[in-house]
Coordinates of C-alpha atoms (C1' of nucleotides) in Angstrom, one line a residue:
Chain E
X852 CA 108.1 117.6 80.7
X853 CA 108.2 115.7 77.5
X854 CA 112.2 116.2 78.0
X855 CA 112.2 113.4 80.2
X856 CA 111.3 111.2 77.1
X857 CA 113.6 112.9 74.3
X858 CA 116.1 112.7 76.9
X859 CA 115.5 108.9 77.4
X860 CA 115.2 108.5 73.4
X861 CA 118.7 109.7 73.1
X862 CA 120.3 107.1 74.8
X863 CA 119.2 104.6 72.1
X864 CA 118.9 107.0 68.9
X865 CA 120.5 109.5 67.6
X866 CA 117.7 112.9 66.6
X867 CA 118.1 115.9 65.2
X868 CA 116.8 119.0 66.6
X869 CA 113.7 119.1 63.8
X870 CA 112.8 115.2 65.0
X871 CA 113.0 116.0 68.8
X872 CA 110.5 119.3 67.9
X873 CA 108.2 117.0 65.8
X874 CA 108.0 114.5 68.7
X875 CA 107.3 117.7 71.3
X876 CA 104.5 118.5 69.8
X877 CA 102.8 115.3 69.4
X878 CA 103.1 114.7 72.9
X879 CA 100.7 114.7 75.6
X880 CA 101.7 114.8 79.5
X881 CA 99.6 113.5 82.2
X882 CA 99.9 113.9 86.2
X883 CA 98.4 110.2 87.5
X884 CA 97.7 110.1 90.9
X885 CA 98.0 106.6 93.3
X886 CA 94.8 104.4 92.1
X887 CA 94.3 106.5 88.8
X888 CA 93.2 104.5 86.0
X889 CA 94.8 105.3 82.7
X890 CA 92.8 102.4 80.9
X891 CA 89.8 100.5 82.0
X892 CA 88.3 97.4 80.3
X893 CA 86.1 98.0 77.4
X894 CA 87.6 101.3 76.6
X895 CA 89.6 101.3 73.2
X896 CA 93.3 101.9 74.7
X897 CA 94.2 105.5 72.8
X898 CA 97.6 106.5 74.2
X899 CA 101.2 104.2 74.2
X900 CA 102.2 105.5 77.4
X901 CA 105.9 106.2 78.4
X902 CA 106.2 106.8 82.1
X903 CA 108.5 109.7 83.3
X904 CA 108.0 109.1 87.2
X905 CA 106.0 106.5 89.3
X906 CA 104.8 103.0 88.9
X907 CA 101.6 101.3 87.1
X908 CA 100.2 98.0 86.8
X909 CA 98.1 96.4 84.2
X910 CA 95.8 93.8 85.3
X911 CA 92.8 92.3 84.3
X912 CA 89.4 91.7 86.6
X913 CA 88.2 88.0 86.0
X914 CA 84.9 86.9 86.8
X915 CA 85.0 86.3 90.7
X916 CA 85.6 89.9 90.0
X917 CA 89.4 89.1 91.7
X918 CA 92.2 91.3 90.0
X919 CA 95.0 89.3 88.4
X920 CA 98.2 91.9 88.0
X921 CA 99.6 91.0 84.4
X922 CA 102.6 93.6 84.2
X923 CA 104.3 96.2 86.3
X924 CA 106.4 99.1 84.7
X925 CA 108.3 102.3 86.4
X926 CA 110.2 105.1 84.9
X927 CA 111.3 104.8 81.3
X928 CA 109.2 101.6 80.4
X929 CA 106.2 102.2 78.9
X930 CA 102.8 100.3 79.9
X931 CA 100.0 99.5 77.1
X932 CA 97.9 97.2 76.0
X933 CA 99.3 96.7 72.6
X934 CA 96.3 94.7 71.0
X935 CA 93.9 97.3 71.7
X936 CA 96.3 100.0 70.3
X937 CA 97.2 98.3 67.6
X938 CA 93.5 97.1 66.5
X939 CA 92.0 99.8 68.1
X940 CA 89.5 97.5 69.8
X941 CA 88.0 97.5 73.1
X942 CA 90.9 96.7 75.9
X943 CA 90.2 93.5 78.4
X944 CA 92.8 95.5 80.2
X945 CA 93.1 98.0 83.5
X946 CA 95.8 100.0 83.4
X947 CA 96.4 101.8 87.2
X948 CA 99.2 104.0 89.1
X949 CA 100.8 102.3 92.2
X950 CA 102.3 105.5 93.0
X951 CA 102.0 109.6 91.9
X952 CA 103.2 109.1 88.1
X953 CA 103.7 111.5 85.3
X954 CA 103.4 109.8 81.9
X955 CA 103.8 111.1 78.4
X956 CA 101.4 109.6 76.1
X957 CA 101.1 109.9 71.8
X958 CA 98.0 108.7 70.3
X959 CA 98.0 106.2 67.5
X960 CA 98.5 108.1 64.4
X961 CA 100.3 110.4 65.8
X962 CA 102.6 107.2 66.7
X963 CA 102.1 105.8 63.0
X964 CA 103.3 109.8 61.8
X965 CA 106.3 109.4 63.5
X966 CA 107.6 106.0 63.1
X967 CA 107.3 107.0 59.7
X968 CA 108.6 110.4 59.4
X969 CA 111.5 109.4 62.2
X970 CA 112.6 106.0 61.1
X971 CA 115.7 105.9 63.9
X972 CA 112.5 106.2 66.3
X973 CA 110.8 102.9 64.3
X974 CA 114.2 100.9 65.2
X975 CA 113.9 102.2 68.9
X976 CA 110.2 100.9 69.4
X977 CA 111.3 97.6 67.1
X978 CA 114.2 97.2 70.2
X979 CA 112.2 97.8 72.7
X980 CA 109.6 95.5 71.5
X981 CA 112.1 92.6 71.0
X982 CA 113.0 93.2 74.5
X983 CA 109.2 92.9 75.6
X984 CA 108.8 89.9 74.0
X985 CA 111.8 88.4 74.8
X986 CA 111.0 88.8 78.6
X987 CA 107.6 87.7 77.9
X988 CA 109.0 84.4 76.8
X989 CA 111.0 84.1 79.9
X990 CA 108.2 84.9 82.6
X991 CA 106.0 82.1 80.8
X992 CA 109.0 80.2 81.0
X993 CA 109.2 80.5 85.0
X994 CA 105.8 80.2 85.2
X995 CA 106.1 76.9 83.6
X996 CA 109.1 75.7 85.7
X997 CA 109.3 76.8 88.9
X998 CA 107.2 76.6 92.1
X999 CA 105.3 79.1 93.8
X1000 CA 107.9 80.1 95.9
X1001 CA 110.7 79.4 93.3
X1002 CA 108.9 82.8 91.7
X1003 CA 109.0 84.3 94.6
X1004 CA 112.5 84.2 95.2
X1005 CA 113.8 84.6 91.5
X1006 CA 111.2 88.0 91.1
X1007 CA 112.7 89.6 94.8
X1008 CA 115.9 88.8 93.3
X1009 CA 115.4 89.6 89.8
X1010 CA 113.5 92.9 90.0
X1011 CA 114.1 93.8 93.8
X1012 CA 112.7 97.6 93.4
X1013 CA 109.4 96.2 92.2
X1014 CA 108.8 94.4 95.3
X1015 CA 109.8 97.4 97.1
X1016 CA 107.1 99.6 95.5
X1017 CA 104.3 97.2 94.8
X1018 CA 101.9 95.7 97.5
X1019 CA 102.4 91.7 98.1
X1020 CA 98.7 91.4 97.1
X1021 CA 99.8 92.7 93.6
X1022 CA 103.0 91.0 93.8
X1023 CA 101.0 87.6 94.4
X1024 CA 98.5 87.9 91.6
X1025 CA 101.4 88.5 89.2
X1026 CA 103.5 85.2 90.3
X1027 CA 99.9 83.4 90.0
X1028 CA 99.5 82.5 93.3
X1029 CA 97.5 83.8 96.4
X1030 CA 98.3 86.6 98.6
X1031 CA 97.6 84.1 101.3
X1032 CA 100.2 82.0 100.1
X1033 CA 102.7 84.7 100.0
X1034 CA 102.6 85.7 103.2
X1035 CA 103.0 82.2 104.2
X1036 CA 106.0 82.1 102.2
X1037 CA 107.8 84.9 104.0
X1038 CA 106.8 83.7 107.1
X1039 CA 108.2 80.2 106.2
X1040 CA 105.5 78.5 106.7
X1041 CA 105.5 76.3 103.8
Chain B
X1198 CA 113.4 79.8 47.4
X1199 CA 114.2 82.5 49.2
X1200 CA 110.9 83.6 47.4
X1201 CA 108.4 82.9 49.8
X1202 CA 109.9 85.2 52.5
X1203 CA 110.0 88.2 49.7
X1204 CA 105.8 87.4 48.5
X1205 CA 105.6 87.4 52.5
X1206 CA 106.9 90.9 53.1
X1207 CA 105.3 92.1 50.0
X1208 CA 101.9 92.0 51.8
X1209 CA 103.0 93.9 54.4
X1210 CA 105.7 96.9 53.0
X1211 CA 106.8 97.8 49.7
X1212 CA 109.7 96.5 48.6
X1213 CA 112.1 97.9 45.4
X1214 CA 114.0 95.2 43.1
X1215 CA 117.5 96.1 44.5
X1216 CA 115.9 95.6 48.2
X1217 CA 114.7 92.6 47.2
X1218 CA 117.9 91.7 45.9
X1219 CA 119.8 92.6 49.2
X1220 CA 117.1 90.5 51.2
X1221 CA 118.2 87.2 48.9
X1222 CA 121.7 87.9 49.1
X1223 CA 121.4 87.5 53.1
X1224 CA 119.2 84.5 54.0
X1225 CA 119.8 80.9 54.0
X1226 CA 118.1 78.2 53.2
X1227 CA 117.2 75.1 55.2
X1228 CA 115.5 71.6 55.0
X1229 CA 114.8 70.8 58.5
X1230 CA 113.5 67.1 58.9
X1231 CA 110.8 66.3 61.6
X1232 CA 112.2 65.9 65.1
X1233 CA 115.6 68.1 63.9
X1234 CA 116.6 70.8 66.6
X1235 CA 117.3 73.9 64.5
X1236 CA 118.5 75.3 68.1
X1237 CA 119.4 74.1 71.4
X1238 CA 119.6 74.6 74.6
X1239 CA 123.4 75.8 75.6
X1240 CA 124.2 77.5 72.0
X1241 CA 123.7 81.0 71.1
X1242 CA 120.7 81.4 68.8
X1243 CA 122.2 82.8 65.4
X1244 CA 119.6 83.0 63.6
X1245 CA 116.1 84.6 63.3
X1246 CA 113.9 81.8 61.2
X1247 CA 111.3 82.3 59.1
X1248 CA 109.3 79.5 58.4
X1249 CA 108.3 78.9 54.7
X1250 CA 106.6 75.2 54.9
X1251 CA 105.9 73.2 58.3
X1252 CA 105.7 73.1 61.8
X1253 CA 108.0 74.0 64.6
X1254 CA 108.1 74.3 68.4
X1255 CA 109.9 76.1 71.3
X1256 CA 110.7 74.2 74.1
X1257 CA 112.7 73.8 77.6
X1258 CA 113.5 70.9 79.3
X1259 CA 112.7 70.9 83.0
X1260 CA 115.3 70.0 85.9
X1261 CA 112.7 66.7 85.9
X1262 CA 113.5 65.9 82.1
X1263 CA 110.5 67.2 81.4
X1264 CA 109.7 69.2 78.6
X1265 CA 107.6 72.2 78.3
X1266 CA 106.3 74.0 74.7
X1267 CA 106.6 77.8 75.3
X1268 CA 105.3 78.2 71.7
X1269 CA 104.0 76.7 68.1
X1270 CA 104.9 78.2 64.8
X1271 CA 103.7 77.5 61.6
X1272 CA 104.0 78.9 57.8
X1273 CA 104.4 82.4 57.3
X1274 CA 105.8 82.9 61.4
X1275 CA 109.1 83.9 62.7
X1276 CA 110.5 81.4 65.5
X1277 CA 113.7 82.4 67.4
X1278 CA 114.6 82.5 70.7
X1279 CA 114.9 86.1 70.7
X1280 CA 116.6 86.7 74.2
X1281 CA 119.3 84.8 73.1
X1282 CA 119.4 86.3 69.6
X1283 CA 119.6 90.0 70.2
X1284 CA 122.1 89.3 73.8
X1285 CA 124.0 86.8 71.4
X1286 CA 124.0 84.6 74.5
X1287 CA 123.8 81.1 75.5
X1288 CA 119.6 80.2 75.1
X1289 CA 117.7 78.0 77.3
X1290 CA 115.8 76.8 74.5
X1291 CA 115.0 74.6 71.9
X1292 CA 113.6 74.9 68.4
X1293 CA 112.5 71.6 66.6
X1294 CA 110.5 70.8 63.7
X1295 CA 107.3 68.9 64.6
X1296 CA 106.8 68.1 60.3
X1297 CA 109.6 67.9 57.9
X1298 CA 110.0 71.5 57.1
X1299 CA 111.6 74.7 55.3
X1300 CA 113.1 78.0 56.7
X1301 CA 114.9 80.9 55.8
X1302 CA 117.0 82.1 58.2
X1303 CA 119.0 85.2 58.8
X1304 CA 121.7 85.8 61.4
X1305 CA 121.8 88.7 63.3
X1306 CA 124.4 91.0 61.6
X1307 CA 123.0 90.2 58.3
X1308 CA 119.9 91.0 59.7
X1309 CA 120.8 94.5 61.4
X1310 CA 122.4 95.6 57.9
X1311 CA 119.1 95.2 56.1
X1312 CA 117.1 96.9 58.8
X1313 CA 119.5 100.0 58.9
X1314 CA 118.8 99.7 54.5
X1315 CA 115.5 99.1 54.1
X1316 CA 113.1 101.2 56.7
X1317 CA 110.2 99.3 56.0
X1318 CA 111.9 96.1 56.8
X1319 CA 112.1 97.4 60.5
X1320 CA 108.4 98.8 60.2
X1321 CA 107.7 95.0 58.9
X1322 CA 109.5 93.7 62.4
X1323 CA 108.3 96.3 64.7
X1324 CA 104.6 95.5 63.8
X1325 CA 105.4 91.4 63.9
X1326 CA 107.2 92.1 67.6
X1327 CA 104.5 94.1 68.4
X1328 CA 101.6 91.7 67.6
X1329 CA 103.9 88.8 69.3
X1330 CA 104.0 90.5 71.9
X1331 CA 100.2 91.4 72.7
X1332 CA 99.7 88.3 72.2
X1333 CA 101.9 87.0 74.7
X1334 CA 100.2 89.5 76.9
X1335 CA 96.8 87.9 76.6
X1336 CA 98.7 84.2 76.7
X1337 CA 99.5 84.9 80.1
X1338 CA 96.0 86.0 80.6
X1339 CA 94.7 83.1 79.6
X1340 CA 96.8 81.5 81.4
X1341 CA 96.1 83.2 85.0
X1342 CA 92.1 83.3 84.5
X1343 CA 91.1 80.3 82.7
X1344 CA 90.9 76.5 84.1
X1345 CA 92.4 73.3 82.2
X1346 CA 89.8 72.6 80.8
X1347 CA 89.2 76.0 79.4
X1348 CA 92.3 76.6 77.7
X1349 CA 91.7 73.4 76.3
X1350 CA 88.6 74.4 74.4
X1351 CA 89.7 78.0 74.0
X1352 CA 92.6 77.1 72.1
X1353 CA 90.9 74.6 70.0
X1354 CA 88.5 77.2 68.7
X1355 CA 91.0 79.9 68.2
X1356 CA 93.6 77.6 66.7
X1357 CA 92.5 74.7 65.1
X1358 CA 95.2 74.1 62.5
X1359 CA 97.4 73.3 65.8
X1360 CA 95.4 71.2 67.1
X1361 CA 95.3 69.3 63.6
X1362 CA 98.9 68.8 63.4
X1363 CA 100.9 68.9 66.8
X1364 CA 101.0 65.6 69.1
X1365 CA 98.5 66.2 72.5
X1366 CA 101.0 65.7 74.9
X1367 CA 102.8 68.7 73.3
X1368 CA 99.8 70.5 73.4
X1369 CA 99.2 70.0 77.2
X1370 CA 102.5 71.4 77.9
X1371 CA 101.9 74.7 76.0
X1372 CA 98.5 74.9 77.5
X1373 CA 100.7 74.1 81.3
X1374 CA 98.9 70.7 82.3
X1375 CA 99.6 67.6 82.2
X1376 CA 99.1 65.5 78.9
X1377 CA 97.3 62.7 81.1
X1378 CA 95.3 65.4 82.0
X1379 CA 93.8 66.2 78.5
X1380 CA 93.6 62.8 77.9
X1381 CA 90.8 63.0 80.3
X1382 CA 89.4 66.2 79.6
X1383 CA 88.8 64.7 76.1
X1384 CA 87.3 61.9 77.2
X1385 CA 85.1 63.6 79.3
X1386 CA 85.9 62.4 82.3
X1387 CA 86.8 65.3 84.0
Chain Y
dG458 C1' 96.7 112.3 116.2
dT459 C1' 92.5 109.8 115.6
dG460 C1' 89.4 107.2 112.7
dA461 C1' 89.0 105.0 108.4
dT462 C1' 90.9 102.3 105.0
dT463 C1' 94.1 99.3 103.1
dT464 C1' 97.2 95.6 103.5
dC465 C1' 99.1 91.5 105.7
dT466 C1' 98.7 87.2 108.6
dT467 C1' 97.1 82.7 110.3
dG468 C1' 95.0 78.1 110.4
dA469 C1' 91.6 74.7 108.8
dA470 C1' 89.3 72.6 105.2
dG471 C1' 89.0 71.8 100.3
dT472 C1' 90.3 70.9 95.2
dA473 C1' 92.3 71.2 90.6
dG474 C1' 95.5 69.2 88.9
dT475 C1' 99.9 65.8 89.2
dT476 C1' 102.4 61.5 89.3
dC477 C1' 103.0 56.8 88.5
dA478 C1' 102.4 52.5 86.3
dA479 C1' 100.5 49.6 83.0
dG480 C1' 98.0 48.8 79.0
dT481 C1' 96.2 50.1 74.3
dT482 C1' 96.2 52.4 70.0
dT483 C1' 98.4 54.7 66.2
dT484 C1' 102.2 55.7 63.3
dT485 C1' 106.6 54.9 61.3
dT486 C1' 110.2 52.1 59.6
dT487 C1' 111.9 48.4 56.9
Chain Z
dA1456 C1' 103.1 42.9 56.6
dA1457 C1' 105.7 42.7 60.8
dA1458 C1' 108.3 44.9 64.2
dA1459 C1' 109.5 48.9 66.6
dA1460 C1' 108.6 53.3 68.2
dA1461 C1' 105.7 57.0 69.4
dA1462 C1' 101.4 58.7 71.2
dC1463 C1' 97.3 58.1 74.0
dT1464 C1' 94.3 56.3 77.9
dT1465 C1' 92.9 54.9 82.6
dG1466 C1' 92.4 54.7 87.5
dA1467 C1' 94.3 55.3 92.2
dA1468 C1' 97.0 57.8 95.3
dC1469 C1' 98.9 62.2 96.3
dT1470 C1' 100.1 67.4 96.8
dA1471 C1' 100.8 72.3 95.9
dC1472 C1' 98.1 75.5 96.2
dT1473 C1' 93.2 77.9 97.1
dT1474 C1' 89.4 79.6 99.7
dC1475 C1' 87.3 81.3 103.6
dA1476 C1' 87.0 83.8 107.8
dA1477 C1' 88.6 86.6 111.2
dG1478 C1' 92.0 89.3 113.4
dA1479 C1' 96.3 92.3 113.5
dA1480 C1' 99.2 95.7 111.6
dA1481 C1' 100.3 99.5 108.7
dT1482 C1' 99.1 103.6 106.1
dC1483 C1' 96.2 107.4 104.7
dA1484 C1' 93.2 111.5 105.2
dC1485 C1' 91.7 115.3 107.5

DNA sequence: GTGATTTCTTGAAGTAGTTCAAGTTTTTTT
DNA sequence: AAAAAAACTTGAACTACTTCAAGAAATCAC
């Protein structure tokens, strides 16, 4: 149900009853099972994607053909690959459920109609962005200065109900390291 | 002259005389000499900086005393640590002019006032967050799939105006090797 | 509840990059 | 134009992590 979102929205902006209508009807929903792919490479990514229930990944396939997991995202985040929504150009991305998910997704000029027409909605999505980019900073940050299993610990700690849902393999491939090595981390092997 | 950050916004949104007038009345002006810190790590990062002549730099310096480029900026960019800008906390970072330089800066409550004023003005920041922040996406790609040697040359084809100006052992930070490392990549001896 | 699939573990061998130390070149300052 | 400071280079020794291969454990599908 697309209240899931306007209920989410409401937390951060304040909408009248016309704006939350207008943003109804623009929406789509979308029942993602497990494996689901709501984006593959080369596709032109159509839909920002908001997810009401479940988890997804995007990750990229490079040319050993291994999969490197770039982001995770659960229930009110939303998971897309921004340059090929914003340029409208073919994604290097996947985008993939972990678990069952239900997302609400709004095309691109239905976005652009919006932001316009709702500009409280524009300074949500500028927020949210900030946010985005702010963590984005961070992670290279931790990439850069700590070890593998530095990572490790500061993630389990950081985010503890990712590494609940997620499989190590993904897990490992986010931190930039090997599944392999992972294991031996928990094991204490290293 | 607070000019150059009002022709800058006047590509992107359309701007009336009394917004433009609001927009001067908030900004500040700074020289910023090469090798000045226009933030560091420990203070709260006040401002949001808009480069109108130069070079700058985000760094961190590692528990070794090491330091580590998390990101260039030149002419016409923003650079702020925004983490610590929108929390209003202490930042990990620091901001330093590589060449003798110019920004306009804005702190964050001036900053907030002139988004809730002028719409556009958070359209203008919403599409600049949102284009930082794809391509921080596809950083970290780069990051997880390519070698050394590859981001080397990938980064010197897409950005050569960085190359041009910003010393190589800065350069082999951002790019997460070692600068003794390029040295030989250049060379050829790798 | 059994077979099939997916995920996790372990050790051994290999490597892409680091670190250190010293020298050289380039740029800046006066 | 000289002195000082900043930036770059080189080789040798090292290490944090990868890759491979094979087996064990957990989860899924019917």
């Amino acid at each position: 149900m697309p209240e899931h979102l306007i209920q989410h929205l409401n937390k951060h902006i304040q909408l009248t009853e016309e704006e939350k209508e207008l943003i109804r009807s623009k929406v789509v929903l979308k029942t993602v099972k497990k494996k689901e792919l709501l984006l593959r490479a080369g596709d032109v990514c159509l839909m920002q994607n908001f997810i009401a229930k479940g988890c997804f990944r995007l990750f990229i396939i490079n040319e050993k053909g291994a999969e490197q997991t770039l982001q995770f995202s659960i229930e009110d985040w939303w998971i897309t690959d921004y340059m090929s929504f914003s340029t409208q150009k073919a994604s290097h991305f996947y985008i993939q459920a972990i678990e069952n998910s239900e997302v609400i997704s709004i095309s691109k000029s239905d976005l652009d109609q919006l932001n316009i027409a709702i500009p409280p909605l524009e300074r949500y999505f500028r927020i949210v962005l900030q946010k985005s980019f702010a963590a984005s900073q961070m992670r290279i940050m931790f990439l850069f200065t700590m070890s593998a299993e530095e990572r490790y610990h500061h993630f389990k700690n950081a985010q503890p109900d990712f590494v609940r849902r997620v499989p190590q393999y993904m897990l490992a491939s986010y931190l930039d390291f090997s599944a392999e090595f992972l294991s031996k981390i928990r094991a204490g092997k290293v």
